[in-house]
Amino acid sequence: MPSIGTTTMILRSPAFEEGGPIPEKYTCDGDDVSPPLAWDGVPEGTRAFALVVIDRDAGGFIHWMLTDIPGDVRELPEGQGDAIGFPGPTSFGPVGWGGPCPPSGKHRYLFTLYALPDELGLAGSADGSALQSTAQASALGTVELSGVYAR
């Protein structure tokens, strides 16, 4: 999906294509590690990033929230995102990555990256809707990547 802002951010993963299947390795059926992500085309003035991953077919179920990712970071290596930003609670309950785990059928997962003028300073304390509204209100740009997983 296109980004907002004065530049065009691009978010990608070497693990899956836009709209394509998310490999089992990154799900509750596999190793349940966060997928590698990379981005560029960052708006000028970006000093931090926030990332939210939701299941679009489960009412916005939160699978991952990361805040205060440093503004000079351009990638989250596989399984290491929680150590780069401040992870927040998922809809599963625990803090940090919780991979796709649909009860049945095919679900769509949306990774949204926000380029921010400053850190949010929430340090894992916000819920998903609070993080999204706070990030959207101050975002210099946003970009999305989607993937699917089926059981």
PDB file of N, CA and C in Angstrom, residues 1-4 9-12 16 18 35 37-39 48-56 60-69 76 97 108-116 120 128 131-137 139 141-147:
ATOM      1  N   MET A   1       0.836  -1.177   0.000  1.00  0.00           N
ATOM      2  CA  MET A   1       0.000   0.000   0.000  1.00  0.00           C
ATOM      3  C   MET A   1       0.888   1.250   0.000  1.00  0.00           C
ATOM      4  N   PRO A   2       0.488   2.293  -0.647  1.00  0.00           N
ATOM      5  CA  PRO A   2       1.313   3.502  -0.659  1.00  0.00           C
ATOM      6  C   PRO A   2       1.393   4.140   0.722  1.00  0.00           C
ATOM      7  N   SER A   3       2.435   4.906   0.898  1.00  0.00           N
ATOM      8  CA  SER A   3       2.623   5.585   2.177  1.00  0.00           C
ATOM      9  C   SER A   3       2.051   6.993   2.107  1.00  0.00           C
ATOM     10  N   ILE A   4       1.928   7.606   3.301  1.00  0.00           N
ATOM     11  CA  ILE A   4       1.559   9.015   3.327  1.00  0.00           C
ATOM     12  C   ILE A   4       2.805   9.808   3.664  1.00  0.00           C
ATOM     13  N   MET A   9       7.711   5.696   1.431  1.00  0.00           N
ATOM     14  CA  MET A   9       8.363   4.629   2.185  1.00  0.00           C
ATOM     15  C   MET A   9       8.001   3.288   1.558  1.00  0.00           C
ATOM     16  N   ILE A  10       8.932   2.375   1.660  1.00  0.00           N
ATOM     17  CA  ILE A  10       8.731   1.009   1.186  1.00  0.00           C
ATOM     18  C   ILE A  10       9.043   0.085   2.347  1.00  0.00           C
ATOM     19  N   LEU A  11       8.138  -0.844   2.626  1.00  0.00           N
ATOM     20  CA  LEU A  11       8.323  -1.854   3.653  1.00  0.00           C
ATOM     21  C   LEU A  11       8.283  -3.211   2.971  1.00  0.00           C
ATOM     22  N   ARG A  12       9.277  -4.042   3.266  1.00  0.00           N
ATOM     23  CA  ARG A  12       9.347  -5.345   2.620  1.00  0.00           C
ATOM     24  C   ARG A  12       9.914  -6.374   3.590  1.00  0.00           C
ATOM     25  N   PHE A  16       8.594 -13.045   2.711  1.00  0.00           N
ATOM     26  CA  PHE A  16       7.347 -13.183   1.962  1.00  0.00           C
ATOM     27  C   PHE A  16       7.100 -11.932   1.130  1.00  0.00           C
ATOM     28  N   GLU A  18       4.570  -9.105  -0.801  1.00  0.00           N
ATOM     29  CA  GLU A  18       3.345  -8.354  -0.497  1.00  0.00           C
ATOM     30  C   GLU A  18       2.124  -9.202  -0.861  1.00  0.00           C
ATOM     31  N   PRO A  35       9.370 -12.173  11.603  1.00  0.00           N
ATOM     32  CA  PRO A  35       9.992 -12.203  10.282  1.00  0.00           C
ATOM     33  C   PRO A  35      10.942 -11.015  10.100  1.00  0.00           C
ATOM     34  N   LEU A  37      12.251  -7.716   8.478  1.00  0.00           N
ATOM     35  CA  LEU A  37      11.620  -6.592   7.784  1.00  0.00           C
ATOM     36  C   LEU A  37      12.681  -5.558   7.453  1.00  0.00           C
ATOM     37  N   ALA A  38      12.486  -4.838   6.359  1.00  0.00           N
ATOM     38  CA  ALA A  38      13.397  -3.755   5.979  1.00  0.00           C
ATOM     39  C   ALA A  38      12.574  -2.663   5.321  1.00  0.00           C
ATOM     40  N   TRP A  39      13.072  -1.426   5.421  1.00  0.00           N
ATOM     41  CA  TRP A  39      12.358  -0.289   4.837  1.00  0.00           C
ATOM     42  C   TRP A  39      13.335   0.782   4.392  1.00  0.00           C
ATOM     43  N   ALA A  48      12.203   8.294  14.936  1.00  0.00           N
ATOM     44  CA  ALA A  48      11.787   7.027  15.529  1.00  0.00           C
ATOM     45  C   ALA A  48      10.748   6.368  14.630  1.00  0.00           C
ATOM     46  N   PHE A  49      10.533   5.077  14.875  1.00  0.00           N
ATOM     47  CA  PHE A  49       9.504   4.315  14.170  1.00  0.00           C
ATOM     48  C   PHE A  49       8.669   3.558  15.187  1.00  0.00           C
ATOM     49  N   ALA A  50       7.456   3.236  14.791  1.00  0.00           N
ATOM     50  CA  ALA A  50       6.592   2.333  15.545  1.00  0.00           C
ATOM     51  C   ALA A  50       6.033   1.326  14.540  1.00  0.00           C
ATOM     52  N   LEU A  51       5.823   0.119  14.995  1.00  0.00           N
ATOM     53  CA  LEU A  51       5.319  -0.950  14.135  1.00  0.00           C
ATOM     54  C   LEU A  51       4.171  -1.657  14.846  1.00  0.00           C
ATOM     55  N   VAL A  52       3.102  -1.900  14.105  1.00  0.00           N
ATOM     56  CA  VAL A  52       1.965  -2.651  14.625  1.00  0.00           C
ATOM     57  C   VAL A  52       1.612  -3.727  13.599  1.00  0.00           C
ATOM     58  N   VAL A  53       1.383  -4.958  14.075  1.00  0.00           N
ATOM     59  CA  VAL A  53       0.965  -6.056  13.205  1.00  0.00           C
ATOM     60  C   VAL A  53      -0.375  -6.566  13.727  1.00  0.00           C
ATOM     61  N   ILE A  54      -1.365  -6.549  12.851  1.00  0.00           N
ATOM     62  CA  ILE A  54      -2.708  -7.005  13.238  1.00  0.00           C
ATOM     63  C   ILE A  54      -3.199  -8.091  12.287  1.00  0.00           C
ATOM     64  N   ASP A  55      -4.155  -8.866  12.776  1.00  0.00           N
ATOM     65  CA  ASP A  55      -4.888  -9.835  11.972  1.00  0.00           C
ATOM     66  C   ASP A  55      -6.164  -9.129  11.523  1.00  0.00           C
ATOM     67  N   ARG A  56      -6.254  -8.845  10.255  1.00  0.00           N
ATOM     68  CA  ARG A  56      -7.406  -8.107   9.724  1.00  0.00           C
ATOM     69  C   ARG A  56      -8.695  -8.917   9.778  1.00  0.00           C
ATOM     70  N   GLY A  60      -8.839  -7.028  14.191  1.00  0.00           N
ATOM     71  CA  GLY A  60      -7.673  -6.219  14.558  1.00  0.00           C
ATOM     72  C   GLY A  60      -6.851  -6.813  15.689  1.00  0.00           C
ATOM     73  N   PHE A  61      -6.916  -8.125  15.857  1.00  0.00           N
ATOM     74  CA  PHE A  61      -6.119  -8.823  16.869  1.00  0.00           C
ATOM     75  C   PHE A  61      -4.650  -8.426  16.716  1.00  0.00           C
ATOM     76  N   ILE A  62      -4.022  -7.961  17.811  1.00  0.00           N
ATOM     77  CA  ILE A  62      -2.631  -7.464  17.773  1.00  0.00           C
ATOM     78  C   ILE A  62      -1.648  -8.620  17.913  1.00  0.00           C
ATOM     79  N   HIS A  63      -0.766  -8.749  16.936  1.00  0.00           N
ATOM     80  CA  HIS A  63       0.283  -9.766  16.967  1.00  0.00           C
ATOM     81  C   HIS A  63       1.651  -9.201  17.346  1.00  0.00           C
ATOM     82  N   TRP A  64       1.812  -7.886  17.176  1.00  0.00           N
ATOM     83  CA  TRP A  64       3.109  -7.289  17.507  1.00  0.00           C
ATOM     84  C   TRP A  64       2.954  -5.788  17.582  1.00  0.00           C
ATOM     85  N   MET A  65       3.565  -5.200  18.597  1.00  0.00           N
ATOM     86  CA  MET A  65       3.673  -3.750  18.719  1.00  0.00           C
ATOM     87  C   MET A  65       5.108  -3.444  19.128  1.00  0.00           C
ATOM     88  N   LEU A  66       5.747  -2.574  18.381  1.00  0.00           N
ATOM     89  CA  LEU A  66       7.087  -2.102  18.725  1.00  0.00           C
ATOM     90  C   LEU A  66       7.068  -0.591  18.667  1.00  0.00           C
ATOM     91  N   THR A  67       7.551   0.059  19.715  1.00  0.00           N
ATOM     92  CA  THR A  67       7.644   1.508  19.710  1.00  0.00           C
ATOM     93  C   THR A  67       9.101   1.916  19.872  1.00  0.00           C
ATOM     94  N   ASP A  68       9.351   3.171  19.593  1.00  0.00           N
ATOM     95  CA  ASP A  68      10.664   3.788  19.804  1.00  0.00           C
ATOM     96  C   ASP A  68      11.807   3.028  19.138  1.00  0.00           C
ATOM     97  N   ILE A  69      11.543   2.522  17.932  1.00  0.00           N
ATOM     98  CA  ILE A  69      12.613   1.965  17.101  1.00  0.00           C
ATOM     99  C   ILE A  69      13.442   3.169  16.669  1.00  0.00           C
ATOM    100  N   LEU A  76      14.685  -4.858  10.729  1.00  0.00           N
ATOM    101  CA  LEU A  76      14.520  -5.684  11.916  1.00  0.00           C
ATOM    102  C   LEU A  76      14.891  -7.099  11.482  1.00  0.00           C
ATOM    103  N   TRP A  97       6.597 -10.379  19.939  1.00  0.00           N
ATOM    104  CA  TRP A  97       6.035 -11.038  18.757  1.00  0.00           C
ATOM    105  C   TRP A  97       5.171 -12.227  19.154  1.00  0.00           C
ATOM    106  N   ARG A 108      -5.586 -12.607   6.979  1.00  0.00           N
ATOM    107  CA  ARG A 108      -4.718 -11.568   6.415  1.00  0.00           C
ATOM    108  C   ARG A 108      -4.081 -10.784   7.557  1.00  0.00           C
ATOM    109  N   TYR A 109      -2.764 -10.588   7.443  1.00  0.00           N
ATOM    110  CA  TYR A 109      -1.986  -9.894   8.475  1.00  0.00           C
ATOM    111  C   TYR A 109      -1.414  -8.616   7.894  1.00  0.00           C
ATOM    112  N   LEU A 110      -1.586  -7.526   8.636  1.00  0.00           N
ATOM    113  CA  LEU A 110      -1.144  -6.216   8.172  1.00  0.00           C
ATOM    114  C   LEU A 110      -0.035  -5.689   9.077  1.00  0.00           C
ATOM    115  N   PHE A 111       1.123  -5.429   8.488  1.00  0.00           N
ATOM    116  CA  PHE A 111       2.270  -4.835   9.165  1.00  0.00           C
ATOM    117  C   PHE A 111       2.245  -3.352   8.819  1.00  0.00           C
ATOM    118  N   THR A 112       2.098  -2.475   9.802  1.00  0.00           N
ATOM    119  CA  THR A 112       2.071  -1.036   9.558  1.00  0.00           C
ATOM    120  C   THR A 112       3.236  -0.389  10.280  1.00  0.00           C
ATOM    121  N   LEU A 113       4.066   0.319   9.514  1.00  0.00           N
ATOM    122  CA  LEU A 113       5.230   1.016  10.051  1.00  0.00           C
ATOM    123  C   LEU A 113       4.958   2.518  10.006  1.00  0.00           C
ATOM    124  N   TYR A 114       5.165   3.181  11.129  1.00  0.00           N
ATOM    125  CA  TYR A 114       4.975   4.628  11.245  1.00  0.00           C
ATOM    126  C   TYR A 114       6.337   5.305  11.391  1.00  0.00           C
ATOM    127  N   ALA A 115       6.621   6.312  10.566  1.00  0.00           N
ATOM    128  CA  ALA A 115       7.809   7.159  10.713  1.00  0.00           C
ATOM    129  C   ALA A 115       7.392   8.342  11.572  1.00  0.00           C
ATOM    130  N   LEU A 116       8.127   8.572  12.660  1.00  0.00           N
ATOM    131  CA  LEU A 116       7.719   9.565  13.657  1.00  0.00           C
ATOM    132  C   LEU A 116       8.784  10.640  13.881  1.00  0.00           C
ATOM    133  N   LEU A 120       7.762   7.811  20.933  1.00  0.00           N
ATOM    134  CA  LEU A 120       6.452   7.927  21.579  1.00  0.00           C
ATOM    135  C   LEU A 120       6.572   7.856  23.095  1.00  0.00           C
ATOM    136  N   GLY A 128      -2.970  -1.595  21.685  1.00  0.00           N
ATOM    137  CA  GLY A 128      -2.856  -1.418  20.242  1.00  0.00           C
ATOM    138  C   GLY A 128      -3.579  -0.212  19.692  1.00  0.00           C
ATOM    139  N   LEU A 131      -1.724   3.004  20.724  1.00  0.00           N
ATOM    140  CA  LEU A 131      -0.491   3.157  19.949  1.00  0.00           C
ATOM    141  C   LEU A 131      -0.812   3.619  18.539  1.00  0.00           C
ATOM    142  N   GLN A 132      -1.781   2.988  17.898  1.00  0.00           N
ATOM    143  CA  GLN A 132      -2.120   3.352  16.529  1.00  0.00           C
ATOM    144  C   GLN A 132      -2.618   4.784  16.433  1.00  0.00           C
ATOM    145  N   SER A 133      -3.478   5.221  17.332  1.00  0.00           N
ATOM    146  CA  SER A 133      -3.993   6.585  17.249  1.00  0.00           C
ATOM    147  C   SER A 133      -2.906   7.610  17.560  1.00  0.00           C
ATOM    148  N   THR A 134      -2.044   7.320  18.527  1.00  0.00           N
ATOM    149  CA  THR A 134      -0.945   8.236  18.855  1.00  0.00           C
ATOM    150  C   THR A 134       0.036   8.325  17.692  1.00  0.00           C
ATOM    151  N   ALA A 135       0.397   7.174  17.114  1.00  0.00           N
ATOM    152  CA  ALA A 135       1.341   7.160  15.996  1.00  0.00           C
ATOM    153  C   ALA A 135       0.745   7.849  14.771  1.00  0.00           C
ATOM    154  N   GLN A 136      -0.515   7.575  14.459  1.00  0.00           N
ATOM    155  CA  GLN A 136      -1.151   8.196  13.293  1.00  0.00           C
ATOM    156  C   GLN A 136      -1.221   9.712  13.425  1.00  0.00           C
ATOM    157  N   ALA A 137      -1.446  10.191  14.634  1.00  0.00           N
ATOM    158  CA  ALA A 137      -1.587  11.629  14.852  1.00  0.00           C
ATOM    159  C   ALA A 137      -0.302  12.391  14.573  1.00  0.00           C
ATOM    160  N   ALA A 139       2.492  10.942  12.738  1.00  0.00           N
ATOM    161  CA  ALA A 139       3.301  10.288  11.709  1.00  0.00           C
ATOM    162  C   ALA A 139       3.728  11.233  10.593  1.00  0.00           C
ATOM    163  N   GLY A 141       4.991   9.720   8.012  1.00  0.00           N
ATOM    164  CA  GLY A 141       4.673   8.806   6.925  1.00  0.00           C
ATOM    165  C   GLY A 141       4.316   7.442   7.496  1.00  0.00           C
ATOM    166  N   THR A 142       3.550   6.692   6.732  1.00  0.00           N
ATOM    167  CA  THR A 142       3.235   5.317   7.100  1.00  0.00           C
ATOM    168  C   THR A 142       3.348   4.445   5.868  1.00  0.00           C
ATOM    169  N   VAL A 143       3.576   3.171   6.113  1.00  0.00           N
ATOM    170  CA  VAL A 143       3.621   2.210   5.010  1.00  0.00           C
ATOM    171  C   VAL A 143       3.137   0.877   5.541  1.00  0.00           C
ATOM    172  N   GLU A 144       2.547   0.096   4.671  1.00  0.00           N
ATOM    173  CA  GLU A 144       1.977  -1.200   5.061  1.00  0.00           C
ATOM    174  C   GLU A 144       2.529  -2.332   4.204  1.00  0.00           C
ATOM    175  N   LEU A 145       2.581  -3.488   4.817  1.00  0.00           N
ATOM    176  CA  LEU A 145       2.938  -4.738   4.140  1.00  0.00           C
ATOM    177  C   LEU A 145       1.941  -5.772   4.620  1.00  0.00           C
ATOM    178  N   SER A 146       1.397  -6.548   3.720  1.00  0.00           N
ATOM    179  CA  SER A 146       0.440  -7.566   4.140  1.00  0.00           C
ATOM    180  C   SER A 146       0.910  -8.947   3.723  1.00  0.00           C
ATOM    181  N   GLY A 147       0.459  -9.919   4.509  1.00  0.00           N
ATOM    182  CA  GLY A 147       0.751 -11.311   4.229  1.00  0.00           C
ATOM    183  C   GLY A 147      -0.430 -12.151   4.692  1.00  0.00           C
TER     184      GLY A 147
END
